[in-house]
mmCIF file of C-alpha atoms in Angstrom:
data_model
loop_
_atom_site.group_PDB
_atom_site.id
_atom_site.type_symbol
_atom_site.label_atom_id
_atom_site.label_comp_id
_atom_site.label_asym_id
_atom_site.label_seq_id
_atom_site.Cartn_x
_atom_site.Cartn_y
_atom_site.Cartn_z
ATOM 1 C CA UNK L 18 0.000 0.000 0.000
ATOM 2 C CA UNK L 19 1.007 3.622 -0.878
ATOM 3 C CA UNK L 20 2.055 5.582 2.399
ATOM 4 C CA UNK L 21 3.722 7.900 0.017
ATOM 5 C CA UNK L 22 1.941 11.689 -0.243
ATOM 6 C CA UNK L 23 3.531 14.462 -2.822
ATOM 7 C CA UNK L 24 2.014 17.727 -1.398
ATOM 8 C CA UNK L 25 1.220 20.587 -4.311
ATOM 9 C CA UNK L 26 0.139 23.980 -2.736
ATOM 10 C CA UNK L 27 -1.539 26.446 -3.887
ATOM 11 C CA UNK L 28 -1.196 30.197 -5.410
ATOM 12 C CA UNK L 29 0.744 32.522 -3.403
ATOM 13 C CA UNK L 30 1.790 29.803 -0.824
ATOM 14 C CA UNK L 31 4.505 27.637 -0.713
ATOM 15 C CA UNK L 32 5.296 24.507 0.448
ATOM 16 C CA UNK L 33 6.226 24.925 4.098
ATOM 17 C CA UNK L 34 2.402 25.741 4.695
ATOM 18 C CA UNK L 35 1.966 22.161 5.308
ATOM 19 C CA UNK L 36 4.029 21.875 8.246
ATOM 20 C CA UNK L 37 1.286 21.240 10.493
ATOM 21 C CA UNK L 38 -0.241 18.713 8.111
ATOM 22 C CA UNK L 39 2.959 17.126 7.419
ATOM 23 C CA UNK L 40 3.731 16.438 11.027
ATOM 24 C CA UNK L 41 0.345 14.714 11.139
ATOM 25 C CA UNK L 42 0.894 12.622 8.538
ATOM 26 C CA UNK L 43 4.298 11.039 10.114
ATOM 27 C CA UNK L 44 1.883 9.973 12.857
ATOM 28 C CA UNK L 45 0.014 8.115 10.849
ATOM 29 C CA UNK L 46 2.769 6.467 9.183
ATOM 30 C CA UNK L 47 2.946 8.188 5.731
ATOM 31 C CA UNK L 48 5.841 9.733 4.283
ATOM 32 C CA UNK L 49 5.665 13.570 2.896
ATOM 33 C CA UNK L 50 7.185 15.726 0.624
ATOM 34 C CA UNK L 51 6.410 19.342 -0.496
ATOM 35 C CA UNK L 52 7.691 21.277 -4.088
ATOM 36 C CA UNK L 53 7.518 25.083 -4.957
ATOM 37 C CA UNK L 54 6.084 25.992 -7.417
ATOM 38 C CA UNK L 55 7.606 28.315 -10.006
ATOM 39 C CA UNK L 56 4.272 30.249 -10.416
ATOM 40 C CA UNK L 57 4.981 31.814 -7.092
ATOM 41 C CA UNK L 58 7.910 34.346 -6.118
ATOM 42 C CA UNK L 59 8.779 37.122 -4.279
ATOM 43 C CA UNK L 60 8.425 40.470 -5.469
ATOM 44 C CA UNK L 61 12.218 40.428 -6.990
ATOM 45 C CA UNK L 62 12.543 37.448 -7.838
ATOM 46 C CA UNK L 63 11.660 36.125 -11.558
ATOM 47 C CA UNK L 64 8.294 34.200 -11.639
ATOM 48 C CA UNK L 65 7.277 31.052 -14.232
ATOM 49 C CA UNK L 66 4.028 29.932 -14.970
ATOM 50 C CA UNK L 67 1.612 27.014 -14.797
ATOM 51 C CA UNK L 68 3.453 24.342 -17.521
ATOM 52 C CA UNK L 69 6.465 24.543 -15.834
ATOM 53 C CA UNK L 70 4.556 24.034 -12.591
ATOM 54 C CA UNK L 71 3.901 20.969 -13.875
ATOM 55 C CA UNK L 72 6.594 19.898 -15.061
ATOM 56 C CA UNK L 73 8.205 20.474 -10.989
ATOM 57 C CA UNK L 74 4.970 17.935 -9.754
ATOM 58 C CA UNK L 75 5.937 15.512 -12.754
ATOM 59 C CA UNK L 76 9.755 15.748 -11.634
ATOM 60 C CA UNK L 77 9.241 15.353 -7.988
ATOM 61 C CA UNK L 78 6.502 12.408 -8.650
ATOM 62 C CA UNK L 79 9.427 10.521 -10.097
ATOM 63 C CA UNK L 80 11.477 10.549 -7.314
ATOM 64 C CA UNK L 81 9.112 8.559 -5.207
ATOM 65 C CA UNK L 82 10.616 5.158 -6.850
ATOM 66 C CA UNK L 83 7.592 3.545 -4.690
ATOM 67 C CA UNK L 84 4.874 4.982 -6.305
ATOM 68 C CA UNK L 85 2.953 8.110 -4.348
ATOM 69 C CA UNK L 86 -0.379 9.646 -4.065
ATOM 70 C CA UNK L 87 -0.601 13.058 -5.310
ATOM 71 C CA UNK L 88 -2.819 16.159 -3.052
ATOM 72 C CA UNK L 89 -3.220 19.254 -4.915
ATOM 73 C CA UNK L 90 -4.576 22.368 -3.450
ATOM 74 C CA UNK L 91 -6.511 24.898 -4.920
ATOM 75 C CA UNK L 92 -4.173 26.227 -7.810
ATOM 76 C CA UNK L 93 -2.417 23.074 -7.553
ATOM 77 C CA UNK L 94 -5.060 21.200 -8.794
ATOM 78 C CA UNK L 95 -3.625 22.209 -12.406
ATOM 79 C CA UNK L 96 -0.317 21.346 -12.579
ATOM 80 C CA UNK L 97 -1.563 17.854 -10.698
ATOM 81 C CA UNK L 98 -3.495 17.299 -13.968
ATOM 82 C CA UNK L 99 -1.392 18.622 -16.527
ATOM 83 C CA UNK L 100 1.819 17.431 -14.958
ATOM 84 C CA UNK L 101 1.102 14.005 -14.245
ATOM 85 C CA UNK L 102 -0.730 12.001 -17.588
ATOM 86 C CA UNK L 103 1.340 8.561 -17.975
ATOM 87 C CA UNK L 104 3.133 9.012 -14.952
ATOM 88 C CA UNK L 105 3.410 5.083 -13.672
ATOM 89 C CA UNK L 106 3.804 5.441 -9.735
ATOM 90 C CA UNK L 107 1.025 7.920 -9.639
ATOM 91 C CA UNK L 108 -1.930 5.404 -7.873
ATOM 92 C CA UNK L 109 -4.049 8.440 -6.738
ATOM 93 C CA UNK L 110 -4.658 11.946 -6.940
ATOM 94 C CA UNK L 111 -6.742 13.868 -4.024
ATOM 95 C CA UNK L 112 -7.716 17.809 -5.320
ATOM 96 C CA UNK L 113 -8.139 19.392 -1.747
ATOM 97 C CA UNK L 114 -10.775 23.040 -2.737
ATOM 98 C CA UNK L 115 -8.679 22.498 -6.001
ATOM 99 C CA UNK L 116 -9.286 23.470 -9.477
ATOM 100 C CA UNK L 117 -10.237 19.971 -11.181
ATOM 101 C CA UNK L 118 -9.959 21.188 -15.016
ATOM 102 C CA UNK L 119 -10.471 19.605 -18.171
ATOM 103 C CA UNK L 120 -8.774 20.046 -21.462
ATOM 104 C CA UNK L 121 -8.974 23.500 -22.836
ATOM 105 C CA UNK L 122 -10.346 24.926 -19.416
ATOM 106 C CA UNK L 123 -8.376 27.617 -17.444
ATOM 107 C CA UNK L 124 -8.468 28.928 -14.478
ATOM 108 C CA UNK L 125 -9.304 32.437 -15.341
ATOM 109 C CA UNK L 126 -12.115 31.512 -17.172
ATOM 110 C CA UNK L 127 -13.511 29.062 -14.477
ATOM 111 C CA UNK L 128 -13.500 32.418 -12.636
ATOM 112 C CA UNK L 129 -15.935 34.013 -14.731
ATOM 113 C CA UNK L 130 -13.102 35.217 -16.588
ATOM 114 C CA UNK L 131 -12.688 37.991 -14.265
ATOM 115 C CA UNK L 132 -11.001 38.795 -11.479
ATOM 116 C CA UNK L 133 -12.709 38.095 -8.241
ATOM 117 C CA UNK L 134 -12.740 41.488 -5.576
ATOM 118 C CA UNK L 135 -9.903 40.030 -3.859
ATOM 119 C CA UNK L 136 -7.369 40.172 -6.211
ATOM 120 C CA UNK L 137 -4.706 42.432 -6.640
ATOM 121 C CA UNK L 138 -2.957 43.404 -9.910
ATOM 122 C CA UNK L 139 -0.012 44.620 -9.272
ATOM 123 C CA UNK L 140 2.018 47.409 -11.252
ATOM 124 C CA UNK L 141 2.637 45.651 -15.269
ATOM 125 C CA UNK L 142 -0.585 43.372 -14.354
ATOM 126 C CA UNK L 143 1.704 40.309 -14.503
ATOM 127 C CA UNK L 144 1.948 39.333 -11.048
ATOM 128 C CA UNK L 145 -1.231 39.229 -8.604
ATOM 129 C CA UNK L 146 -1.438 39.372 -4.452
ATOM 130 C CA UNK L 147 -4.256 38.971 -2.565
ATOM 131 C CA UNK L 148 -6.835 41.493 -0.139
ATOM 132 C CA UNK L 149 -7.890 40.471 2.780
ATOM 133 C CA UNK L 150 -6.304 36.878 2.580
ATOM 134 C CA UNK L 151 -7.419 36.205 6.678
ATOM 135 C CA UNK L 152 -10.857 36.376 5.833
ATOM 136 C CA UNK L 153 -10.820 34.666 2.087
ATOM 137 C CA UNK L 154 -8.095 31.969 3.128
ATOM 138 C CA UNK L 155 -7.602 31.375 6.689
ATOM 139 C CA UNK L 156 -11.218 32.236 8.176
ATOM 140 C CA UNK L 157 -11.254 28.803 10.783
ATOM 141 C CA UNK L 158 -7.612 29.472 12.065
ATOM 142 C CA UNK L 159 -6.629 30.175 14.871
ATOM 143 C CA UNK L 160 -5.893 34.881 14.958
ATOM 144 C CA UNK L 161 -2.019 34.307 15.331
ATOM 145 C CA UNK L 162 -1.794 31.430 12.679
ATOM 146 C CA UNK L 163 -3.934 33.220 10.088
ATOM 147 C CA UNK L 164 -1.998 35.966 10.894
ATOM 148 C CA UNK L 165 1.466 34.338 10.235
ATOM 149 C CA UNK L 166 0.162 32.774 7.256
ATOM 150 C CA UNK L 167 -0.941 35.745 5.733
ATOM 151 C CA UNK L 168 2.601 37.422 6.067
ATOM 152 C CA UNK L 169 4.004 34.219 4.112
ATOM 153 C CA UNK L 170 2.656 34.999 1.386
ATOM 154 C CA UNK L 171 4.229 36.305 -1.970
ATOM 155 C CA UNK L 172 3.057 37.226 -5.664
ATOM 156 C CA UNK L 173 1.078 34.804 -8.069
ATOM 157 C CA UNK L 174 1.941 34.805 -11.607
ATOM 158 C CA UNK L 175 -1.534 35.580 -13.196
ATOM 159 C CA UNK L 176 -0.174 33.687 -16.911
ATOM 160 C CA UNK L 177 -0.251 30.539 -15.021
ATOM 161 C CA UNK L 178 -4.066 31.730 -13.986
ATOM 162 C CA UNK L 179 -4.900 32.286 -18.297
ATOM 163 C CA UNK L 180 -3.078 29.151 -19.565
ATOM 164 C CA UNK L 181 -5.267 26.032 -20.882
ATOM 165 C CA UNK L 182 -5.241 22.449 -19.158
ATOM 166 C CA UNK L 183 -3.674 20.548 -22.302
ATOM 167 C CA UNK L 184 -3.564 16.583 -20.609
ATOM 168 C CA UNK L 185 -5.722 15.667 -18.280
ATOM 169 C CA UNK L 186 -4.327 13.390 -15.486
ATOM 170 C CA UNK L 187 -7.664 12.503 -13.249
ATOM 171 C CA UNK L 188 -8.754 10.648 -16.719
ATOM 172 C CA UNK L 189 -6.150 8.155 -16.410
ATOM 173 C CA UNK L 190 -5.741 7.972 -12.219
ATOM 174 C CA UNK L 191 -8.102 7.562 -9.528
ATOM 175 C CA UNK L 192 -9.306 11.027 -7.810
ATOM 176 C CA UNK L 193 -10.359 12.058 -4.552
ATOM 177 C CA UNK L 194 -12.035 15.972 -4.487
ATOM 178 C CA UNK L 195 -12.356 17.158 -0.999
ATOM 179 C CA UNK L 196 -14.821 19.531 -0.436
ATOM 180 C CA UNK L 197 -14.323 22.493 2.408
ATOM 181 C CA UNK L 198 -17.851 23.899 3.167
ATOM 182 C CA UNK L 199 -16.923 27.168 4.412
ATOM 183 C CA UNK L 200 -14.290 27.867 1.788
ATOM 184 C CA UNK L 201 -14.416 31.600 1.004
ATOM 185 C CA UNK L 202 -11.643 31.438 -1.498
ATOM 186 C CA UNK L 203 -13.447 29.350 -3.745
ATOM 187 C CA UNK L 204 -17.158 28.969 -3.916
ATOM 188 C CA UNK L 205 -19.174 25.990 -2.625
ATOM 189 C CA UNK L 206 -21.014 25.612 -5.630
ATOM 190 C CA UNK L 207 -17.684 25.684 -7.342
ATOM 191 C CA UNK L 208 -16.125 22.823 -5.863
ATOM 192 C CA UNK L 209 -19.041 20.622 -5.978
ATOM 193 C CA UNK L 210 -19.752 21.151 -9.907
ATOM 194 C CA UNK L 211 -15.752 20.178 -9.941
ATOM 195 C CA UNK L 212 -16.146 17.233 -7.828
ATOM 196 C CA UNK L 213 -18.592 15.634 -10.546
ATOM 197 C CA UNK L 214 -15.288 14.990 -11.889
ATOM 198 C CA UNK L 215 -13.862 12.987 -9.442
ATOM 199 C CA UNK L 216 -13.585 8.958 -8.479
ATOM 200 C CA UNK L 217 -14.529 9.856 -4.887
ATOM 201 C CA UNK L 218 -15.822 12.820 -3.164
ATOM 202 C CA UNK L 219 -15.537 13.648 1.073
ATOM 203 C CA UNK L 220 -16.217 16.763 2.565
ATOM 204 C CA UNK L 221 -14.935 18.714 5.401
ATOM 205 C CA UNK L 222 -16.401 21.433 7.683
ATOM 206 C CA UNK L 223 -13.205 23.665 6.810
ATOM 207 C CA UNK L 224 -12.332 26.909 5.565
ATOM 208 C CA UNK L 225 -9.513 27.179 2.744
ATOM 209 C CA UNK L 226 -6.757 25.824 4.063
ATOM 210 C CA UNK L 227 -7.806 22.825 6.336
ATOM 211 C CA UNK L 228 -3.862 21.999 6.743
ATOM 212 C CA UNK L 229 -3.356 24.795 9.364
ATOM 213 C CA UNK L 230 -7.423 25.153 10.691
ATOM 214 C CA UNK L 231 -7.696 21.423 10.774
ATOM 215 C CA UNK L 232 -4.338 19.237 10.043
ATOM 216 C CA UNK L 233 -5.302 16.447 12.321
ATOM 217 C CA UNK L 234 -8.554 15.874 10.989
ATOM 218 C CA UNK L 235 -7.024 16.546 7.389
ATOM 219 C CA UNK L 236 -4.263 13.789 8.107
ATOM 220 C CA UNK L 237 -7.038 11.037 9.123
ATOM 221 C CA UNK L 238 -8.819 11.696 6.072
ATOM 222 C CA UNK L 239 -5.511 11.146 3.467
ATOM 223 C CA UNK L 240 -4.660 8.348 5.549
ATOM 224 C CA UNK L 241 -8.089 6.365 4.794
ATOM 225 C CA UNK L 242 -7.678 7.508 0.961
ATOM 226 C CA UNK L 243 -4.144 6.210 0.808
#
């Protein structure tokens, strides 16, 4: 059995946002690894975009040489579909509030192609940061830990946000969507139209980012998928 888990965040974040989660997880006996994603960067620092995202998941999929499960969240649900078609020790993908796209679909346009109220463009409207990111991302933490989180975070590339799904990975490999009810990032209605799409659906009584509001209860659920 898998006890292997490839952790994809999400826009803006970066991988060490699953500390929490990740220390849950080695409880429970399953191994964890995080990536960063190129579609994310500090403000001086050069950004890339949602294909070479995937290309990072695809690389660091590899590695496990005893196959892995793959959680994407939110953004990450893209480059955990475009990144990993015909990738052999792939036995499971979980899209945690993630984007669950199909060929041709984008993000942007699964937006309404426009920019929700909380987004940012910053000067040269290539690079996005988020308002009020307590209340849209971290609205069941704890003050201090929404708080921190929200100081973590850096710009989004919005390219990654306008460029097509192109291979389609939940076609070929099992999929769990998880569902987080109170979610103010993306919209209830949202996720569940998305989770249509998926092998398996579960839902949790979470806001966006149920690996610092919830890790515990996050890391029991992975461990029954996996």
């Amino acid at each position: 059995m898998t006890k292997n888990l490839l952790l994809v965040h999400g826009a803006w974040h970066s991988g060490s946002g699953f500390k929490s989660l990740q220390s849950e997880l080695t409880k429970l006996g399953i191994n964890s690894k995080t990536v960063e994603l190129s579609s994310v960067a500090a403000s001086d620092a050069p950004i890339g975009d949602m294909y070479m995202d995937s290309e990072i998941v695809r690389k660091a999929a590899d590695e496990f040489s005893e196959g892995c499960v793959v959680l994407g969240h939110s953004y990450g649900g893209l480059p955990i579909t475009q990144g990993l078609v015909n990738v052999t020790n792939v036995s499971g993908l979980i899209y945690l509030c993630a984007f669950m796209l199909d060929a041709g679909e984008t993000l942007y346009a699964a937006c309404g192609s426009q920019d929700p109220d909380w987004w940012v463009r910053k000067p040269g409207g290539e690079r996005l940061s988020p308002a009020r990111p307590e209340e849209i991302f971290y609205n069941q933490c704890d003050s201090q830990t929404a708080k921190e989180a929200a100081a973590s975070l850096r710009d989004q590339s919005l390219l990654a946000f306008n460029q097509p799904i192109t291979e389609v990975a939940w076609k070929q490999i099992k999929s769990t969507y998880i569902i987080c009810e109170n979610d103010q990032a993306i919209p209830l209605f949202a996720q569940e139209a998305m989770s249509a799409r998926a092998t398996n659906v579960v839902r949790m009584n979470s806001d966006h980012s149920p690996f610092l509001s919830a890790p515990s209860e996050l890391a029991k659920i992975i461990s029954e998928l996996i």
